[in-house]
mmCIF file of C-alpha atoms in Angstrom:
data_model
loop_
_atom_site.group_PDB
_atom_site.id
_atom_site.type_symbol
_atom_site.label_atom_id
_atom_site.label_comp_id
_atom_site.label_asym_id
_atom_site.label_seq_id
_atom_site.Cartn_x
_atom_site.Cartn_y
_atom_site.Cartn_z
ATOM 1 C CA MET A 15 92.618 108.563 135.080
ATOM 2 C CA GLY A 16 95.533 106.726 134.381
ATOM 3 C CA LYS A 17 96.067 104.841 131.324
ATOM 4 C CA LEU A 18 92.912 102.912 130.209
ATOM 5 C CA ASN A 19 93.111 99.353 130.094
ATOM 6 C CA ILE A 20 91.009 96.393 130.148
ATOM 7 C CA LYS A 21 90.514 96.338 133.645
ATOM 8 C CA LYS A 22 89.891 100.124 133.806
ATOM 9 C CA ILE A 23 86.926 99.085 130.788
ATOM 10 C CA SER A 24 85.630 96.515 132.612
ATOM 11 C CA GLU A 25 85.148 98.926 136.127
ATOM 12 C CA MET A 26 83.731 101.230 133.732
ATOM 13 C CA ALA A 27 81.196 98.889 132.239
ATOM 14 C CA GLY A 28 80.310 96.912 135.129
ATOM 15 C CA VAL A 29 81.534 93.658 133.655
ATOM 16 C CA SER A 30 84.068 91.105 134.238
ATOM 17 C CA THR A 31 87.690 91.268 132.370
ATOM 18 C CA THR A 32 86.659 88.462 130.929
ATOM 19 C CA ALA A 33 83.987 89.642 128.886
ATOM 20 C CA VAL A 34 85.876 92.862 127.888
ATOM 21 C CA SER A 35 88.506 90.282 126.524
ATOM 22 C CA PHE A 36 85.571 88.339 124.462
ATOM 23 C CA VAL A 37 84.922 91.638 123.334
ATOM 24 C CA LEU A 38 88.379 92.903 122.086
ATOM 25 C CA ASN A 39 89.144 89.386 120.543
ATOM 26 C CA ASN A 40 84.990 89.045 119.185
ATOM 27 C CA LYS A 41 84.329 86.325 120.682
ATOM 28 C CA LYS A 42 81.098 84.980 121.597
ATOM 29 C CA GLY A 43 79.662 84.835 124.774
ATOM 30 C CA VAL A 44 78.567 88.031 125.582
ATOM 31 C CA SER A 45 75.078 89.724 125.137
ATOM 32 C CA GLU A 46 74.765 92.411 122.319
ATOM 33 C CA GLU A 47 73.746 94.797 124.994
ATOM 34 C CA THR A 48 77.384 94.225 126.949
ATOM 35 C CA ARG A 49 79.035 93.740 123.802
ATOM 36 C CA LYS A 50 77.797 97.537 122.418
ATOM 37 C CA LYS A 51 78.386 99.087 126.071
ATOM 38 C CA ILE A 52 82.241 98.303 125.980
ATOM 39 C CA LEU A 53 82.584 98.837 122.227
ATOM 40 C CA ASP A 54 80.462 102.382 123.106
ATOM 41 C CA ILE A 55 83.419 103.047 125.732
ATOM 42 C CA ILE A 56 85.936 101.612 123.924
ATOM 43 C CA GLU A 57 85.139 104.219 121.035
ATOM 44 C CA ARG A 58 84.573 107.166 123.426
ATOM 45 C CA GLU A 59 87.793 106.427 125.615
ATOM 46 C CA ASN A 60 89.947 106.126 122.254
ATOM 47 C CA TYR A 61 91.116 103.185 123.749
ATOM 48 C CA THR A 62 93.298 101.882 120.722
ATOM 49 C CA PRO A 63 96.109 99.222 121.883
ATOM 50 C CA ASN A 64 95.538 97.944 118.462
ATOM 51 C CA VAL A 65 93.088 98.190 115.914
ATOM 52 C CA ASN A 66 91.198 95.404 116.780
ATOM 53 C CA SER A 67 88.610 97.980 118.500
ATOM 54 C CA ARG A 68 88.310 100.130 115.515
ATOM 55 C CA ARG A 69 88.046 96.572 113.543
ATOM 56 C CA LEU A 70 85.272 95.424 115.359
ATOM 57 C CA ILE A 71 83.195 98.716 116.110
ATOM 58 C CA LEU A 72 83.006 99.098 112.416
ATOM 59 C CA LYS A 73 83.067 95.542 111.295
ATOM 60 C CA ARG A 74 86.217 95.409 109.129
ATOM 61 C CA SER A 75 89.634 94.193 108.772
ATOM 62 C CA PHE A 76 91.030 97.399 107.308
ATOM 63 C CA ASN A 77 93.103 95.011 105.316
ATOM 64 C CA ILE A 78 93.644 95.540 101.302
ATOM 65 C CA PHE A 79 95.604 93.114 99.518
ATOM 66 C CA LEU A 80 97.943 94.441 96.925
ATOM 67 C CA VAL A 81 98.219 91.823 94.504
ATOM 68 C CA LEU A 82 101.437 91.719 91.513
ATOM 69 C CA ASP A 83 101.611 88.964 88.711
ATOM 70 C CA ASN A 84 104.415 86.541 89.711
ATOM 71 C CA ASP A 85 106.005 87.320 86.105
ATOM 72 C CA ILE A 86 106.304 91.033 86.356
ATOM 73 C CA SER A 87 109.498 92.417 84.236
ATOM 74 C CA LYS A 88 112.117 94.579 85.418
ATOM 75 C CA LEU A 89 110.357 97.413 83.763
ATOM 76 C CA GLU A 90 107.131 97.137 85.492
ATOM 77 C CA ASN A 91 108.719 96.314 88.699
ATOM 78 C CA LEU A 92 110.553 100.051 88.396
ATOM 79 C CA PHE A 93 107.721 101.589 87.188
ATOM 80 C CA TYR A 94 105.462 100.091 89.777
ATOM 81 C CA SER A 95 107.504 100.750 92.680
ATOM 82 C CA ALA A 96 106.339 104.349 92.711
ATOM 83 C CA ILE A 97 103.009 102.853 92.428
ATOM 84 C CA ILE A 98 103.132 100.796 95.368
ATOM 85 C CA ASN A 99 104.409 103.727 97.172
ATOM 86 C CA GLY A 100 101.248 105.671 96.746
ATOM 87 C CA ILE A 101 99.751 103.017 97.553
ATOM 88 C CA VAL A 102 100.891 102.428 100.873
ATOM 89 C CA GLY A 103 101.155 105.934 101.577
ATOM 90 C CA LYS A 104 97.466 106.597 101.334
ATOM 91 C CA ALA A 105 96.481 103.535 102.646
ATOM 92 C CA TYR A 106 98.087 104.438 106.212
ATOM 93 C CA LYS A 107 96.706 107.663 105.874
ATOM 94 C CA LEU A 108 92.875 106.080 105.464
ATOM 95 C CA GLY A 109 94.036 103.510 108.356
ATOM 96 C CA TYR A 110 94.336 100.243 106.098
ATOM 97 C CA SER A 111 97.121 97.630 106.278
ATOM 98 C CA VAL A 112 98.268 96.197 102.442
ATOM 99 C CA VAL A 113 99.203 92.967 101.908
ATOM 100 C CA LEU A 114 101.594 92.374 99.417
ATOM 101 C CA SER A 115 100.678 89.204 97.428
ATOM 102 C CA LEU A 116 101.642 87.364 94.027
ATOM 103 C CA LYS A 117 99.550 85.943 91.784
ATOM 104 C CA GLU A 118 99.793 82.681 89.680
ATOM 105 C CA GLY A 119 98.388 80.039 88.177
ATOM 106 C CA SER A 120 94.346 80.161 88.150
ATOM 107 C CA PHE A 121 93.179 82.478 90.944
ATOM 108 C CA GLU A 122 90.087 79.996 91.692
ATOM 109 C CA LYS A 123 92.414 77.486 93.581
ATOM 110 C CA SER A 124 95.384 79.735 94.331
ATOM 111 C CA PRO A 125 96.185 80.248 98.076
ATOM 112 C CA LEU A 126 95.826 83.724 97.433
ATOM 113 C CA LEU A 127 92.176 83.677 97.187
ATOM 114 C CA GLN A 128 91.833 81.859 100.321
ATOM 115 C CA ALA A 129 94.051 84.298 101.989
ATOM 116 C CA ILE A 130 91.695 87.003 101.060
ATOM 117 C CA LYS A 131 88.790 85.256 102.520
ATOM 118 C CA GLN A 132 90.604 84.292 105.768
ATOM 119 C CA ASN A 133 91.804 87.826 106.563
ATOM 120 C CA ASN A 134 88.448 89.126 106.004
ATOM 121 C CA ALA A 135 90.133 91.699 103.223
ATOM 122 C CA ASP A 136 87.654 94.713 102.796
ATOM 123 C CA GLY A 137 89.150 94.797 99.160
ATOM 124 C CA VAL A 138 92.294 94.311 96.531
ATOM 125 C CA ILE A 139 94.271 96.098 93.879
ATOM 126 C CA PHE A 140 95.682 94.592 91.084
ATOM 127 C CA LEU A 141 98.661 95.759 89.379
ATOM 128 C CA GLN A 142 98.100 94.628 85.926
ATOM 129 C CA ASP A 143 94.538 93.680 83.640
ATOM 130 C CA ILE A 144 92.296 90.340 85.321
ATOM 131 C CA ASP A 145 91.103 87.550 83.630
ATOM 132 C CA ASN A 146 87.333 87.077 83.781
ATOM 133 C CA GLU A 147 88.057 83.703 86.092
ATOM 134 C CA THR A 148 89.110 86.426 88.245
ATOM 135 C CA MET A 149 86.455 88.934 87.746
ATOM 136 C CA TYR A 150 84.115 85.970 88.543
ATOM 137 C CA GLU A 151 85.798 84.969 91.883
ATOM 138 C CA LEU A 152 85.820 88.465 93.404
ATOM 139 C CA ASN A 153 82.306 89.299 92.258
ATOM 140 C CA LYS A 154 81.076 85.952 94.132
ATOM 141 C CA ILE A 155 82.698 87.029 97.575
ATOM 142 C CA LYS A 156 81.371 90.218 96.967
ATOM 143 C CA ILE A 157 84.731 91.812 97.586
ATOM 144 C CA PRO A 158 85.369 95.459 96.417
ATOM 145 C CA TYR A 159 88.792 95.703 94.075
ATOM 146 C CA VAL A 160 90.554 98.116 91.842
ATOM 147 C CA VAL A 161 92.645 97.295 88.642
ATOM 148 C CA ILE A 162 96.202 99.747 87.835
ATOM 149 C CA ASP A 163 97.116 99.849 84.676
ATOM 150 C CA SER A 164 94.185 98.484 83.158
ATOM 151 C CA GLN A 165 95.142 98.461 79.189
ATOM 152 C CA LYS A 166 91.839 97.190 78.488
ATOM 153 C CA ALA A 167 88.263 99.346 78.200
ATOM 154 C CA ASN A 168 86.175 96.747 80.663
ATOM 155 C CA PRO A 169 83.333 97.952 82.163
ATOM 156 C CA GLU A 170 82.890 95.834 84.328
ATOM 157 C CA TYR A 171 85.569 96.892 87.474
ATOM 158 C CA VAL A 172 86.887 99.870 88.718
ATOM 159 C CA SER A 173 90.318 101.350 87.089
ATOM 160 C CA VAL A 174 93.131 103.922 87.504
ATOM 161 C CA LYS A 175 94.959 103.767 84.078
ATOM 162 C CA SER A 176 97.841 106.337 82.454
ATOM 163 C CA ASP A 177 96.905 107.239 78.686
ATOM 164 C CA TYR A 178 100.146 105.732 76.923
ATOM 165 C CA GLU A 179 98.834 106.374 73.426
ATOM 166 C CA LEU A 180 99.133 110.659 74.392
ATOM 167 C CA SER A 181 102.692 109.862 76.188
ATOM 168 C CA SER A 182 103.983 108.242 73.428
ATOM 169 C CA TYR A 183 102.250 110.584 70.960
ATOM 170 C CA VAL A 184 103.747 113.919 73.047
ATOM 171 C CA SER A 185 107.294 112.018 73.080
ATOM 172 C CA THR A 186 107.377 111.301 69.354
ATOM 173 C CA LYS A 187 106.216 114.486 68.554
ATOM 174 C CA TYR A 188 108.930 116.439 70.579
ATOM 175 C CA LEU A 189 111.510 114.667 68.557
ATOM 176 C CA ILE A 190 110.047 115.862 65.626
ATOM 177 C CA GLU A 191 109.737 119.244 67.246
ATOM 178 C CA CYS A 192 113.311 119.022 67.208
ATOM 179 C CA GLY A 193 113.921 118.419 64.150
ATOM 180 C CA HIS A 194 114.439 114.804 63.606
ATOM 181 C CA LYS A 195 112.651 113.158 60.359
ATOM 182 C CA LYS A 196 113.730 109.461 61.033
ATOM 183 C CA ILE A 197 112.663 108.268 63.998
ATOM 184 C CA ALA A 198 112.649 104.130 65.165
ATOM 185 C CA PHE A 199 110.785 102.676 67.426
ATOM 186 C CA ILE A 200 110.908 100.469 70.414
ATOM 187 C CA GLY A 201 108.158 98.616 72.062
ATOM 188 C CA MET A 202 106.884 95.365 74.281
ATOM 189 C CA SER A 203 105.069 93.347 72.212
ATOM 190 C CA LYS A 204 105.093 91.182 75.260
ATOM 191 C CA VAL A 205 102.375 93.138 76.654
ATOM 192 C CA PRO A 206 100.032 93.288 73.341
ATOM 193 C CA ASP A 207 97.475 96.399 74.663
ATOM 194 C CA PHE A 208 100.595 98.295 75.753
ATOM 195 C CA TYR A 209 102.293 97.868 72.515
ATOM 196 C CA ILE A 210 99.423 98.806 70.370
ATOM 197 C CA THR A 211 98.780 101.672 72.347
ATOM 198 C CA SER A 212 102.154 103.184 72.609
ATOM 199 C CA PHE A 213 102.757 102.471 68.821
ATOM 200 C CA ASN A 214 99.579 104.037 67.868
ATOM 201 C CA GLY A 215 101.096 107.211 69.757
ATOM 202 C CA TYR A 216 104.276 107.116 67.838
ATOM 203 C CA LYS A 217 102.515 106.246 64.546
ATOM 204 C CA ARG A 218 100.112 109.363 65.156
ATOM 205 C CA ALA A 219 102.839 111.849 65.353
ATOM 206 C CA ILE A 220 104.912 110.394 62.319
ATOM 207 C CA SER A 221 101.885 110.761 60.580
ATOM 208 C CA GLU A 222 100.646 114.109 61.061
ATOM 209 C CA HIS A 223 104.013 115.032 60.118
ATOM 210 C CA SER A 224 104.254 113.134 56.977
ATOM 211 C CA LEU A 225 107.064 111.603 57.524
ATOM 212 C CA SER A 226 108.540 107.703 56.615
ATOM 213 C CA PHE A 227 108.105 104.550 58.429
ATOM 214 C CA TYR A 228 110.942 102.302 58.254
ATOM 215 C CA PRO A 229 109.971 98.759 58.718
ATOM 216 C CA ASP A 230 113.710 97.569 59.923
ATOM 217 C CA TRP A 231 113.194 100.260 62.917
ATOM 218 C CA ILE A 232 110.201 98.901 63.871
ATOM 219 C CA GLN A 233 111.229 96.743 67.213
ATOM 220 C CA GLY A 234 108.669 95.314 69.136
ATOM 221 C CA ASP A 235 110.330 92.470 71.156
ATOM 222 C CA ALA A 236 111.527 94.329 74.042
ATOM 223 C CA TYR A 237 110.738 93.827 77.625
ATOM 224 C CA ASP A 238 113.848 94.387 79.661
ATOM 225 C CA ASP A 239 117.135 96.820 79.040
ATOM 226 C CA VAL A 240 118.912 93.028 77.600
ATOM 227 C CA SER A 241 116.116 92.554 74.930
ATOM 228 C CA ALA A 242 115.831 96.689 74.142
ATOM 229 C CA TYR A 243 119.879 96.633 73.647
ATOM 230 C CA ASN A 244 118.986 93.537 70.837
ATOM 231 C CA CYS A 245 116.471 95.619 69.471
ATOM 232 C CA MET A 246 118.478 98.611 69.051
ATOM 233 C CA LYS A 247 121.528 96.790 67.572
ATOM 234 C CA ASN A 248 118.810 95.453 65.059
ATOM 235 C CA ILE A 249 117.892 98.990 64.285
ATOM 236 C CA LEU A 250 121.815 99.978 63.989
ATOM 237 C CA SER A 251 122.320 96.794 61.358
ATOM 238 C CA SER A 252 119.848 98.345 58.850
ATOM 239 C CA ASN A 253 120.790 100.053 55.635
ATOM 240 C CA GLU A 254 119.785 103.179 57.374
ATOM 241 C CA ILE A 255 120.425 104.639 60.634
ATOM 242 C CA PRO A 256 117.419 106.958 62.612
ATOM 243 C CA THR A 257 118.990 110.521 64.211
ATOM 244 C CA ALA A 258 116.256 109.468 66.688
ATOM 245 C CA VAL A 259 114.538 106.585 68.692
ATOM 246 C CA PHE A 260 111.368 106.383 70.844
ATOM 247 C CA CYS A 261 111.407 103.709 73.317
ATOM 248 C CA ALA A 262 107.812 102.645 74.948
ATOM 249 C CA GLY A 263 109.655 102.702 78.670
ATOM 250 C CA ASP A 264 112.408 104.080 80.268
ATOM 251 C CA ILE A 265 113.956 100.687 81.061
ATOM 252 C CA LEU A 266 113.816 100.171 76.932
ATOM 253 C CA ALA A 267 115.801 103.286 76.386
ATOM 254 C CA ILE A 268 118.649 103.134 78.554
ATOM 255 C CA GLY A 269 118.905 99.194 77.164
ATOM 256 C CA ALA A 270 118.964 101.146 73.440
ATOM 257 C CA MET A 271 121.316 103.903 74.981
ATOM 258 C CA ASN A 272 123.923 101.555 76.244
ATOM 259 C CA CYS A 273 123.660 99.609 72.529
ATOM 260 C CA ALA A 274 124.603 102.909 71.061
ATOM 261 C CA HIS A 275 127.026 103.671 73.141
ATOM 262 C CA ASP A 276 128.725 100.108 72.814
ATOM 263 C CA MET A 277 128.481 100.598 68.990
ATOM 264 C CA GLY A 278 130.768 103.963 68.858
ATOM 265 C CA TYR A 279 127.379 106.260 68.372
ATOM 266 C CA LYS A 280 127.295 109.772 70.897
ATOM 267 C CA ILE A 281 124.400 110.222 72.370
ATOM 268 C CA PRO A 282 122.432 112.629 71.554
ATOM 269 C CA TYR A 283 124.664 114.440 68.911
ATOM 270 C CA ASP A 284 124.626 110.843 66.742
ATOM 271 C CA ILE A 285 121.202 109.255 67.865
ATOM 272 C CA SER A 286 118.434 111.333 69.829
ATOM 273 C CA PHE A 287 116.298 109.216 73.189
ATOM 274 C CA SER A 288 112.943 109.896 74.443
ATOM 275 C CA SER A 289 110.815 107.785 76.438
ATOM 276 C CA ILE A 290 107.818 107.236 78.782
ATOM 277 C CA ASP A 291 107.686 106.977 82.084
ATOM 278 C CA ASN A 292 110.084 109.007 84.214
ATOM 279 C CA ILE A 293 111.030 105.842 86.340
ATOM 280 C CA ALA A 294 114.169 107.278 88.972
ATOM 281 C CA ALA A 295 116.941 105.674 86.833
ATOM 282 C CA ALA A 296 115.739 108.381 84.342
ATOM 283 C CA GLU A 297 117.774 110.972 85.591
ATOM 284 C CA TYR A 298 120.402 108.838 86.840
ATOM 285 C CA CYS A 299 121.823 107.327 83.235
ATOM 286 C CA ARG A 300 124.096 109.052 81.044
ATOM 287 C CA PRO A 301 122.873 111.048 79.398
ATOM 288 C CA LYS A 302 119.775 111.954 81.549
ATOM 289 C CA LEU A 303 117.033 110.754 79.809
ATOM 290 C CA THR A 304 114.098 112.980 78.228
ATOM 291 C CA THR A 305 111.001 111.296 78.786
ATOM 292 C CA ILE A 306 106.855 111.987 79.761
ATOM 293 C CA ASP A 307 106.449 111.800 83.511
ATOM 294 C CA ILE A 308 103.413 109.299 84.225
ATOM 295 C CA ASP A 309 102.289 110.181 87.947
ATOM 296 C CA LYS A 310 102.701 106.682 89.282
ATOM 297 C CA VAL A 311 102.312 107.683 92.965
ATOM 298 C CA GLY A 312 99.435 109.590 92.114
ATOM 299 C CA MET A 313 97.869 106.529 90.028
ATOM 300 C CA GLY A 314 98.522 104.371 93.863
ATOM 301 C CA GLU A 315 96.638 106.960 96.000
ATOM 302 C CA LYS A 316 93.635 107.112 93.198
ATOM 303 C CA ALA A 317 93.322 103.190 93.193
ATOM 304 C CA ILE A 318 93.184 103.466 97.223
ATOM 305 C CA GLU A 319 90.843 106.412 97.206
ATOM 306 C CA LEU A 320 88.681 104.703 94.785
ATOM 307 C CA LEU A 321 88.754 101.335 96.745
ATOM 308 C CA ASP A 322 87.515 103.060 99.785
ATOM 309 C CA ALA A 323 84.799 104.959 98.328
ATOM 310 C CA GLN A 324 83.422 100.968 97.041
ATOM 311 C CA ILE A 325 84.259 99.628 100.753
ATOM 312 C CA ASN A 326 81.795 102.494 102.031
ATOM 313 C CA ASN A 327 79.293 102.674 99.292
ATOM 314 C CA CYS A 328 79.527 106.126 97.911
ATOM 315 C CA LEU A 329 81.590 105.423 94.394
ATOM 316 C CA SER A 330 80.925 108.077 91.951
ATOM 317 C CA GLU A 331 83.429 107.041 88.841
ATOM 318 C CA LYS A 332 84.334 103.755 87.589
ATOM 319 C CA VAL A 333 87.441 104.625 85.909
ATOM 320 C CA TYR A 334 90.209 107.544 86.110
ATOM 321 C CA VAL A 335 92.883 108.238 83.988
ATOM 322 C CA VAL A 336 95.949 110.047 85.593
ATOM 323 C CA LYS A 337 97.848 112.871 83.653
ATOM 324 C CA SER A 338 100.135 111.102 81.159
ATOM 325 C CA ASP A 339 101.477 114.251 79.129
ATOM 326 C CA LYS A 340 104.142 116.407 80.939
ATOM 327 C CA ILE A 341 107.910 116.019 79.054
ATOM 328 C CA ILE A 342 110.852 116.342 81.219
ATOM 329 C CA VAL A 343 113.522 117.467 79.206
ATOM 330 C CA ARG A 344 116.755 116.427 80.084
ATOM 331 C CA ASP A 345 120.334 115.463 78.040
ATOM 332 C CA SER A 346 119.222 112.439 75.729
ATOM 333 C CA VAL A 347 117.690 114.831 72.298
ATOM 334 C CA ARG A 348 119.489 117.085 70.341
ATOM 335 C CA ASN A 349 117.986 120.010 68.584
ATOM 336 C CA LEU A 350 118.911 119.960 64.853
ATOM 337 C CA ASN A 351 117.054 122.923 64.327
ATOM 338 C CA GLU A 352 119.630 124.849 66.328
#
């Protein structure tokens, strides 16, 4: 048999080409018996000129909406690019198309909600926490969804997250193990829940080793490399200079290191830096940054797996925490014990 087409499907089914076209385009005007006969042939003969036949057979769109907040900073963009790679790669393997969208303002009145409805999306993935209004609207239309990088313990939705408190603890503890006792902190108060978890990890390591806290060394106004640069300038303007700085994000560390360099400090000989995330830039800055590897690709892949499980009514877990304690030792930390 030659290449299967609409004409040959019509001959095999004993119907008109119009009837086959109606079925492929999900139009009315064909009996259920005829529709089933055509779809059976399509499935048996593996006729896939496009995804329409699969969508019709399973009555699904195989579209997934991936939603980012419109105000995501540079730090989050670099971090989330790896997560998105994981999402898209896993989605492709499972036969889904991913539609990238931005969320801005009220979800109820947004074009995004209408697009999700009009495209008959099978599910939605959100990068960052969602509010109660968004949850209400999603639940109202009964669409599965997953939240990635959630900072809140919300039992209402399925989520994939990283243990940032553990990451911050391990990164700070590594500085202490290298002999540092005067350690500053640069974090993101712009994201309160993340700030609290990362600071708690830093504080736990400091407290366990009975080290002192210096108020001038706790800087929370960083959200990108420029603001982190300014936070580091504040630290270096204090009466006493730390021997090390823990930064709650690689981009923050890169900005802080740039400031220290510009002010005449040698890294890591005068000041050491450690961080969390392990984005690509951490390996290419100078010096190369010691950081905690967050399994970002794994977060994206797991989100797709959990969403697919919801779609197929076989979900067995609602919260998944990725590995968050693997330290990548590079060149930004001096070992004072040597």
